[in-house]
Rosetta silent file (secondary structure, phi, psi, omega in degrees, C-alpha in Angstrom):
SEQUENCE: MPRTERHGRSPDGRVRVVDVEIPNDVRYIEKVVELVRRECQVMAYGQRQLMLNVPVALTEALSNAILRGNRDDPAKHVHVRAEVDAERLVVEVGDEGAGFDLEAFLIDPTTPENLGREDGRGLFLMRKLMDHVERLEAPRGSVVRMTLHRE
SCORE:     score description
SCORE:     0.000 S_00000001
   1 L     0.000 -143.325 -176.542  136.776  102.121  145.766 S_00000001
   2 L   -67.145  159.896  177.692  134.921  100.610  148.729 S_00000001
   3 L   -65.641  -44.888  173.650  136.609   99.140  151.745 S_00000001
   4 E  -129.343  144.168 -179.039  134.979   95.780  151.080 S_00000001
   5 E  -149.170  136.134  174.010  133.296   94.729  147.897 S_00000001
   6 E  -148.173  130.334  173.295  131.636   91.606  146.634 S_00000001
   7 E  -153.328  158.868 -177.472  129.377   91.261  143.664 S_00000001
   8 E   135.472 -158.899 -177.415  128.353   88.608  141.202 S_00000001
   9 E   -83.678  149.719  170.992  126.210   85.497  141.270 S_00000001
  10 L   -71.538  166.816 -179.217  125.086   83.634  144.354 S_00000001
  11 L   -54.598  -34.127 -179.891  126.328   80.028  144.631 S_00000001
  12 L   -86.498   -4.865  174.975  123.147   78.732  142.976 S_00000001
  13 L    80.002    1.158 -175.628  123.390   81.341  140.186 S_00000001
  14 L   -94.404  -16.092 -176.239  119.849   82.658  140.575 S_00000001
  15 L  -125.547  133.831  173.815  120.584   85.823  142.526 S_00000001
  16 E   -93.161  133.892 -175.202  122.952   88.663  141.701 S_00000001
  17 E  -126.080  135.003  169.235  124.521   90.133  144.858 S_00000001
  18 E  -121.554  127.178 -179.828  126.270   93.409  145.583 S_00000001
  19 E  -138.959  104.350 -175.896  127.715   93.736  149.072 S_00000001
  20 E  -133.557  149.837  169.845  129.869   96.822  149.687 S_00000001
  21 E  -123.380  124.426 -175.867  130.993   98.987  152.540 S_00000001
  22 E  -117.867  155.708  171.661  132.045  102.479  151.512 S_00000001
  23 E   -61.875  155.980 -179.860  133.587  105.424  153.302 S_00000001
  24 L   -76.093   73.517 -172.254  131.090  108.059  154.375 S_00000001
  25 L  -145.669  124.685 -177.141  131.759  110.167  151.274 S_00000001
  26 H   -62.019  -17.892 -179.907  129.268  111.282  148.618 S_00000001
  27 H   -67.197  -14.659  179.864  131.888  110.674  145.920 S_00000001
  28 H   -89.959  -12.154 -175.409  131.183  106.918  146.220 S_00000001
  29 H   -55.793  -52.022 -175.809  127.444  107.202  145.513 S_00000001
  30 H   -59.418  -38.669 -179.481  127.706  107.038  141.731 S_00000001
  31 H   -66.094  -42.372  179.742  129.987  103.964  141.849 S_00000001
  32 H   -67.659  -43.901  178.545  127.640  102.029  144.132 S_00000001
  33 H   -57.671  -42.795 -179.106  124.581  102.999  142.076 S_00000001
  34 H   -66.029  -38.670  176.756  126.318  101.745  138.935 S_00000001
  35 H   -58.965  -47.402 -178.179  127.198   98.391  140.563 S_00000001
  36 H   -69.722  -42.576  179.295  123.562   97.785  141.541 S_00000001
  37 H   -60.459  -40.750  179.712  122.175   99.098  138.258 S_00000001
  38 H   -62.793  -40.442  178.569  124.500   96.790  136.322 S_00000001
  39 H   -66.596  -36.953  175.916  123.269   93.736  138.245 S_00000001
  40 H   -65.573  -37.007  178.480  119.664   94.740  137.508 S_00000001
  41 H   -64.328  -42.206  177.687  120.587   95.082  133.842 S_00000001
  42 H   -58.863  -34.622 -178.570  122.040   91.544  133.829 S_00000001
  43 L   -90.296   13.837  172.242  118.696   90.327  135.196 S_00000001
  44 L    63.964   42.131  173.840  116.813   92.128  132.369 S_00000001
  45 L   -71.479  157.628 -176.418  115.043   94.815  134.383 S_00000001
  46 L   -67.898  157.009 -177.614  113.054   97.366  132.398 S_00000001
  47 H   -57.996  -43.281  178.985  114.587  100.505  130.925 S_00000001
  48 H   -61.643  -41.839 -179.934  112.615  102.832  133.235 S_00000001
  49 H   -65.459  -39.169 -179.205  113.760  100.848  136.262 S_00000001
  50 H   -72.129  -34.742 -174.360  117.391  100.945  135.093 S_00000001
  51 H   -97.134  -21.100 -176.170  117.421  104.632  134.203 S_00000001
  52 H  -124.592  -65.336 -171.760  115.073  106.111  136.831 S_00000001
  53 H   -55.247  -58.194 -174.882  113.797  103.931  139.671 S_00000001
  54 H   -65.653  -52.844 -176.337  117.015  102.249  140.775 S_00000001
  55 H   -64.061  -41.579 -176.877  119.490  105.138  140.337 S_00000001
  56 H   -70.433  -48.450 -178.612  117.307  107.871  141.835 S_00000001
  57 H   -63.381  -42.834 -179.033  116.006  105.864  144.809 S_00000001
  58 H   -69.557  -38.266  175.734  119.436  104.413  145.627 S_00000001
  59 H   -59.881  -43.545  178.945  121.134  107.813  145.268 S_00000001
  60 H   -64.615  -43.080 -179.970  118.631  109.285  147.724 S_00000001
  61 H   -63.904  -42.460  179.604  119.093  106.421  150.193 S_00000001
  62 H   -67.036  -43.981  179.868  122.883  106.704  150.044 S_00000001
  63 H   -65.687  -36.953  175.744  122.920  110.484  150.408 S_00000001
  64 H   -62.987  -43.366 -179.910  120.536  110.246  153.373 S_00000001
  65 H   -62.576  -44.361 -177.159  122.775  107.643  155.019 S_00000001
  66 H   -71.141  -51.862 -171.809  125.930  109.707  154.460 S_00000001
  67 H   -85.135  -35.658 -177.257  124.637  113.213  155.185 S_00000001
  68 H   -99.839  -54.387 -178.398  121.833  112.611  157.674 S_00000001
  69 H   -62.292  -53.114 -179.257  122.407  109.216  159.290 S_00000001
  70 L   -91.227    2.412  177.725  126.167  109.494  159.613 S_00000001
  71 L    50.539   38.242  176.713  126.045  113.300  159.780 S_00000001
  72 L    58.522   27.166 -178.953  128.766  113.579  157.140 S_00000001
  73 L   -81.303  115.206 -177.357  131.282  112.089  159.613 S_00000001
  74 L   -66.865  -12.945  178.538  134.324  110.826  157.640 S_00000001
  75 L   -81.327  -11.959 -177.384  135.096  108.260  160.360 S_00000001
  76 L   -97.695  170.353 -178.632  131.854  106.384  159.632 S_00000001
  77 E  -132.787  164.684  175.336  130.886  104.005  156.826 S_00000001
  78 E  -123.231  133.891  179.208  127.819  103.007  154.820 S_00000001
  79 E  -109.337  132.710  179.101  126.988   99.386  154.069 S_00000001
  80 E  -126.119  128.394  174.277  124.998   98.446  150.972 S_00000001
  81 E  -130.240  124.508  178.284  123.660   94.988  150.211 S_00000001
  82 E  -125.913  134.538  173.349  121.588   94.350  147.114 S_00000001
  83 E  -121.802  123.802 -176.651  120.083   91.080  145.974 S_00000001
  84 E  -121.778  125.908  173.590  118.675   91.003  142.465 S_00000001
  85 L  -130.649 -171.612 -175.793  116.808   88.073  140.988 S_00000001
  86 L   -67.295  -13.600 -177.493  114.372   87.564  138.125 S_00000001
  87 L  -109.263  -35.102 -174.399  111.483   88.883  140.220 S_00000001
  88 E  -158.393  160.657  171.341  112.761   91.675  142.450 S_00000001
  89 E  -109.119  129.508  171.746  115.548   93.864  143.742 S_00000001
  90 E  -122.288  117.022 -178.866  115.988   94.152  147.501 S_00000001
  91 E  -123.387  133.476  178.836  118.560   96.736  148.511 S_00000001
  92 E  -118.121  130.708  177.979  119.546   97.659  152.059 S_00000001
  93 E  -118.808  116.190 -176.991  121.490  100.802  152.908 S_00000001
  94 E  -113.512  139.580  176.247  122.868  100.889  156.436 S_00000001
  95 L  -120.606  179.769 -179.630  124.473  103.754  158.314 S_00000001
  96 L  -109.127   23.548 -177.624  126.073  104.173  161.732 S_00000001
  97 L   -85.225 -175.960 -176.514  123.686  106.889  162.893 S_00000001
  98 L   -79.261  -10.367 -178.712  121.224  107.069  165.758 S_00000001
  99 L    94.919  173.403 -179.028  118.254  106.078  163.606 S_00000001
 100 L  -158.170  163.197  177.427  115.037  107.875  162.760 S_00000001
 101 L   -93.246  106.397 -176.745  111.300  107.406  162.683 S_00000001
 102 H   -54.946  -43.396 -177.714  110.449  106.718  159.040 S_00000001
 103 H   -62.755  -33.698 -178.901  106.807  107.677  159.488 S_00000001
 104 H   -68.264  -22.684 -177.878  107.743  111.078  160.951 S_00000001
 105 H  -101.189    4.987 -179.575  109.661  111.958  157.778 S_00000001
 106 L   -87.975   85.479  177.256  107.011  110.849  155.300 S_00000001
 107 L  -111.959  161.504  174.265  105.776  114.181  154.054 S_00000001
 108 L   -99.747  103.426 -176.412  104.477  115.156  150.656 S_00000001
 109 L   -71.909   -2.249  179.546  106.896  117.864  149.496 S_00000001
 110 L   -91.655   -7.494  178.573  104.544  118.814  146.652 S_00000001
 111 L   -78.333  151.272 -176.228  101.852  120.269  148.912 S_00000001
 112 H   -53.548  -40.599 -177.733  101.815  124.075  149.328 S_00000001
 113 H   -70.901  -15.885 -177.711  102.749  123.958  153.025 S_00000001
 114 H  -110.290   -0.878 -176.359  105.804  121.782  152.300 S_00000001
 115 L   -58.362  -34.619 -177.757  107.161  123.393  149.124 S_00000001
 116 L   -85.255   -9.482 -178.801  109.779  125.394  151.033 S_00000001
 117 L   -72.930  144.454  177.796  110.999  122.496  153.166 S_00000001
 118 L   -97.473  -14.070 -177.929  114.358  120.968  152.348 S_00000001
 119 L   -99.341  161.200  174.722  113.784  117.664  154.165 S_00000001
 120 L    89.707  -13.641 -177.336  111.618  114.717  153.217 S_00000001
 121 H   -69.274  -39.266 -179.393  112.121  114.855  149.465 S_00000001
 122 H   -62.262  -48.236  178.409  114.497  111.880  149.348 S_00000001
 123 H   -64.406  -37.604  177.169  112.157  109.558  151.226 S_00000001
 124 H   -58.949  -48.210  179.354  109.246  110.811  149.116 S_00000001
 125 H   -64.053  -42.746  179.263  111.127  109.910  145.917 S_00000001
 126 H   -58.243  -43.670 -179.173  112.217  106.550  147.297 S_00000001
 127 H   -69.692  -32.045  178.523  108.622  105.660  148.114 S_00000001
 128 H   -73.911  -33.130 -173.337  107.367  106.811  144.708 S_00000001
 129 H   -94.773  -19.337 -179.822  110.030  104.912  142.758 S_00000001
 130 L  -111.086  159.959 -179.740  110.222  101.684  144.767 S_00000001
 131 L   -78.366  -28.748 -179.336  107.445   99.231  145.609 S_00000001
 132 E  -152.901  136.397  176.621  108.229   99.127  149.331 S_00000001
 133 E  -132.494  130.434  178.515  110.458  101.162  151.670 S_00000001
 134 E  -144.508  158.302  176.100  111.014  100.332  155.318 S_00000001
 135 E  -108.227  134.533  179.280  113.443  101.118  158.119 S_00000001
 136 E  -117.504  149.088  172.467  115.038   98.306  160.098 S_00000001
 137 E   -74.337  146.930  177.743  116.910   98.363  163.377 S_00000001
 138 E  -136.940  155.357 -178.657  120.561   97.414  163.082 S_00000001
 139 L   -57.134  -34.718 -179.052  123.237   96.646  165.672 S_00000001
 140 L  -131.173   64.292  178.956  125.170   99.797  164.762 S_00000001
 141 E   127.061 -146.823  179.063  122.756  102.295  163.255 S_00000001
 142 E  -135.184  161.895 -177.814  119.781  101.898  160.984 S_00000001
 143 E  -129.400  134.302  170.698  119.007  100.284  157.661 S_00000001
 144 E  -104.441  123.765  178.463  116.616  101.385  154.935 S_00000001
 145 E  -108.485  127.515  178.405  115.355   98.442  152.877 S_00000001
 146 E  -120.531  137.779  178.653  113.847   99.120  149.466 S_00000001
 147 E  -122.570  135.593  177.653  112.129   96.545  147.287 S_00000001
 148 E  -132.950  123.654  177.194  111.396   96.877  143.585 S_00000001
 149 E   -85.377  135.807 -178.464  109.551   94.218  141.592 S_00000001
 150 L   -63.525  140.618  178.006  110.822   93.684  138.060 S_00000001
 151 L   -69.703    0.000    0.000  108.555   94.974  135.285 S_00000001
Protein backbone atom coordinates (compact mmCIF):
# COMPACT_ATOMS: atom_id res chain seq x y z
CA MET A 1 0.00 0.00 0.00
CA PRO A 2 1.27 3.53 0.67
CA ARG A 3 4.81 4.35 1.59
CA THR A 4 3.66 5.89 4.86
CA GLU A 5 0.28 5.47 6.43
CA ARG A 6 -1.38 6.62 9.60
CA HIS A 7 -5.05 6.62 10.38
CA GLY A 8 -7.28 6.46 13.40
CA ARG A 9 -8.22 8.78 16.23
CA SER A 10 -6.36 11.89 17.28
CA PRO A 11 -4.95 11.84 20.83
CA ASP A 12 -8.08 13.55 22.18
CA GLY A 13 -10.36 11.14 20.27
CA ARG A 14 -12.46 13.83 18.60
CA VAL A 15 -10.86 13.81 15.16
CA ARG A 16 -10.32 10.91 12.78
CA VAL A 17 -7.08 11.31 10.80
CA VAL A 18 -5.79 9.74 7.61
CA ASP A 19 -2.24 10.68 6.66
CA VAL A 20 -0.76 8.76 3.71
CA GLU A 21 1.89 9.19 1.08
CA ILE A 22 1.37 7.05 -2.00
CA PRO A 23 3.37 6.35 -5.12
CA ASN A 24 2.31 8.38 -8.13
CA ASP A 25 0.12 5.56 -9.45
CA VAL A 26 -3.62 5.64 -10.17
CA ARG A 27 -3.96 2.12 -8.77
CA TYR A 28 -3.74 3.60 -5.24
CA ILE A 29 -6.68 6.00 -5.69
CA GLU A 30 -9.39 3.54 -4.69
CA LYS A 31 -7.51 2.48 -1.53
CA VAL A 32 -7.02 6.06 -0.34
CA VAL A 33 -10.64 6.97 -1.10
CA GLU A 34 -11.81 3.99 0.95
CA LEU A 35 -9.62 4.98 3.93
CA VAL A 36 -11.10 8.49 4.00
CA ARG A 37 -14.64 7.30 3.31
CA ARG A 38 -14.39 4.81 6.17
CA GLU A 39 -13.35 7.54 8.62
CA CYS A 40 -16.31 9.67 7.50
CA GLN A 41 -18.57 6.67 8.04
CA VAL A 42 -17.25 6.26 11.60
CA MET A 43 -18.18 9.91 12.21
CA ALA A 44 -21.75 9.28 10.90
CA TYR A 45 -21.63 11.31 7.70
CA GLY A 46 -24.70 11.12 5.48
CA GLN A 47 -25.22 8.42 2.88
CA ARG A 48 -24.97 10.86 -0.05
CA GLN A 49 -21.70 12.21 1.32
CA LEU A 50 -20.31 8.69 1.79
CA MET A 51 -21.39 7.38 -1.60
CA LEU A 52 -21.03 10.48 -3.81
CA ASN A 53 -19.42 13.62 -2.42
CA VAL A 54 -16.34 12.16 -0.74
CA PRO A 55 -15.44 9.40 -3.24
CA VAL A 56 -15.99 11.43 -6.41
CA ALA A 57 -14.31 14.64 -5.22
CA LEU A 58 -11.34 12.79 -3.69
CA THR A 59 -10.93 10.58 -6.77
CA GLU A 60 -10.80 13.69 -8.95
CA ALA A 61 -8.29 15.41 -6.66
CA LEU A 62 -6.04 12.35 -6.58
CA SER A 63 -6.17 11.77 -10.33
CA ASN A 64 -5.38 15.45 -10.95
CA ALA A 65 -2.41 15.25 -8.58
CA ILE A 66 -1.08 12.07 -10.19
CA LEU A 67 -1.74 12.79 -13.87
CA ARG A 68 -1.54 16.58 -14.07
CA GLY A 69 0.45 17.81 -11.07
CA ASN A 70 3.04 15.05 -11.08
CA ARG A 71 2.66 14.47 -14.83
CA ASP A 72 2.33 10.72 -14.30
CA ASP A 73 5.98 10.59 -13.17
CA PRO A 74 6.54 7.31 -11.25
CA ALA A 75 9.41 8.88 -9.28
CA LYS A 76 7.01 11.32 -7.57
CA HIS A 77 4.53 10.85 -4.74
CA VAL A 78 1.16 12.19 -3.59
CA HIS A 79 0.48 13.11 0.02
CA VAL A 80 -3.05 12.96 1.43
CA ARG A 81 -4.08 14.23 4.85
CA ALA A 82 -7.69 14.08 5.96
CA GLU A 83 -9.14 15.21 9.26
CA VAL A 84 -12.71 14.19 9.97
CA ASP A 85 -14.68 15.32 12.98
CA ALA A 86 -18.36 15.57 13.88
CA GLU A 87 -18.74 18.79 11.90
CA ARG A 88 -16.54 18.59 8.81
CA LEU A 89 -14.04 16.78 6.64
CA VAL A 90 -10.91 18.66 5.59
CA VAL A 91 -8.81 16.77 3.08
CA GLU A 92 -5.57 17.97 1.49
CA VAL A 93 -4.05 16.35 -1.58
CA GLY A 94 -0.49 17.41 -2.31
CA ASP A 95 1.64 16.73 -5.37
CA GLU A 96 5.22 17.49 -6.38
CA GLY A 97 4.28 19.47 -9.47
CA ALA A 98 4.90 23.07 -10.48
CA GLY A 99 1.49 24.25 -9.31
CA PHE A 100 -1.40 25.85 -11.15
CA ASP A 101 -3.77 28.77 -11.00
CA LEU A 102 -7.02 27.36 -9.61
CA GLU A 103 -9.10 30.24 -10.95
CA ALA A 104 -7.77 29.72 -14.50
CA PHE A 105 -9.09 26.14 -14.50
CA LEU A 106 -12.54 26.90 -13.11
CA ILE A 107 -14.65 26.42 -16.19
CA ASP A 108 -18.19 25.17 -16.51
CA PRO A 109 -17.86 22.05 -18.69
CA THR A 110 -21.63 21.95 -19.20
CA THR A 111 -21.77 25.09 -21.33
CA PRO A 112 -21.91 24.60 -25.13
CA GLU A 113 -18.48 26.14 -25.74
CA ASN A 114 -16.85 23.80 -23.20
CA LEU A 115 -18.61 20.50 -23.96
CA GLY A 116 -15.72 19.24 -26.10
CA ARG A 117 -12.98 20.18 -23.63
CA GLU A 118 -11.31 17.41 -21.68
CA ASP A 119 -9.90 19.62 -18.91
CA GLY A 120 -11.66 21.31 -16.03
CA ARG A 121 -14.23 18.63 -15.31
CA GLY A 122 -12.48 17.33 -12.18
CA LEU A 123 -12.25 20.74 -10.53
CA PHE A 124 -15.85 21.45 -11.54
CA LEU A 125 -17.01 18.25 -9.81
CA MET A 126 -14.88 18.93 -6.75
CA ARG A 127 -16.42 22.37 -6.37
CA LYS A 128 -19.96 21.04 -6.86
CA LEU A 129 -19.55 18.19 -4.36
CA MET A 130 -17.52 19.92 -1.64
CA ASP A 131 -18.35 23.06 0.32
CA HIS A 132 -14.99 24.73 -0.32
CA VAL A 133 -12.02 24.02 -2.61
CA GLU A 134 -8.78 25.97 -2.55
CA ARG A 135 -5.19 25.64 -3.71
CA LEU A 136 -2.34 26.18 -1.27
CA GLU A 137 1.34 26.71 -1.87
CA ALA A 138 3.54 23.92 -0.57
CA PRO A 139 7.30 23.58 -0.15
CA ARG A 140 7.47 20.90 -2.85
CA GLY A 141 4.50 21.34 -5.16
CA SER A 142 0.92 22.34 -4.54
CA VAL A 143 -1.93 21.25 -2.32
CA VAL A 144 -5.65 21.21 -3.01
CA ARG A 145 -7.69 21.54 0.19
CA MET A 146 -11.33 20.49 0.14
CA THR A 147 -13.79 21.02 2.97
CA LEU A 148 -17.13 19.27 3.39
CA HIS A 149 -19.52 20.03 6.25
CA ARG A 150 -21.36 17.02 7.64
CA GLU A 151 -25.07 16.82 6.79
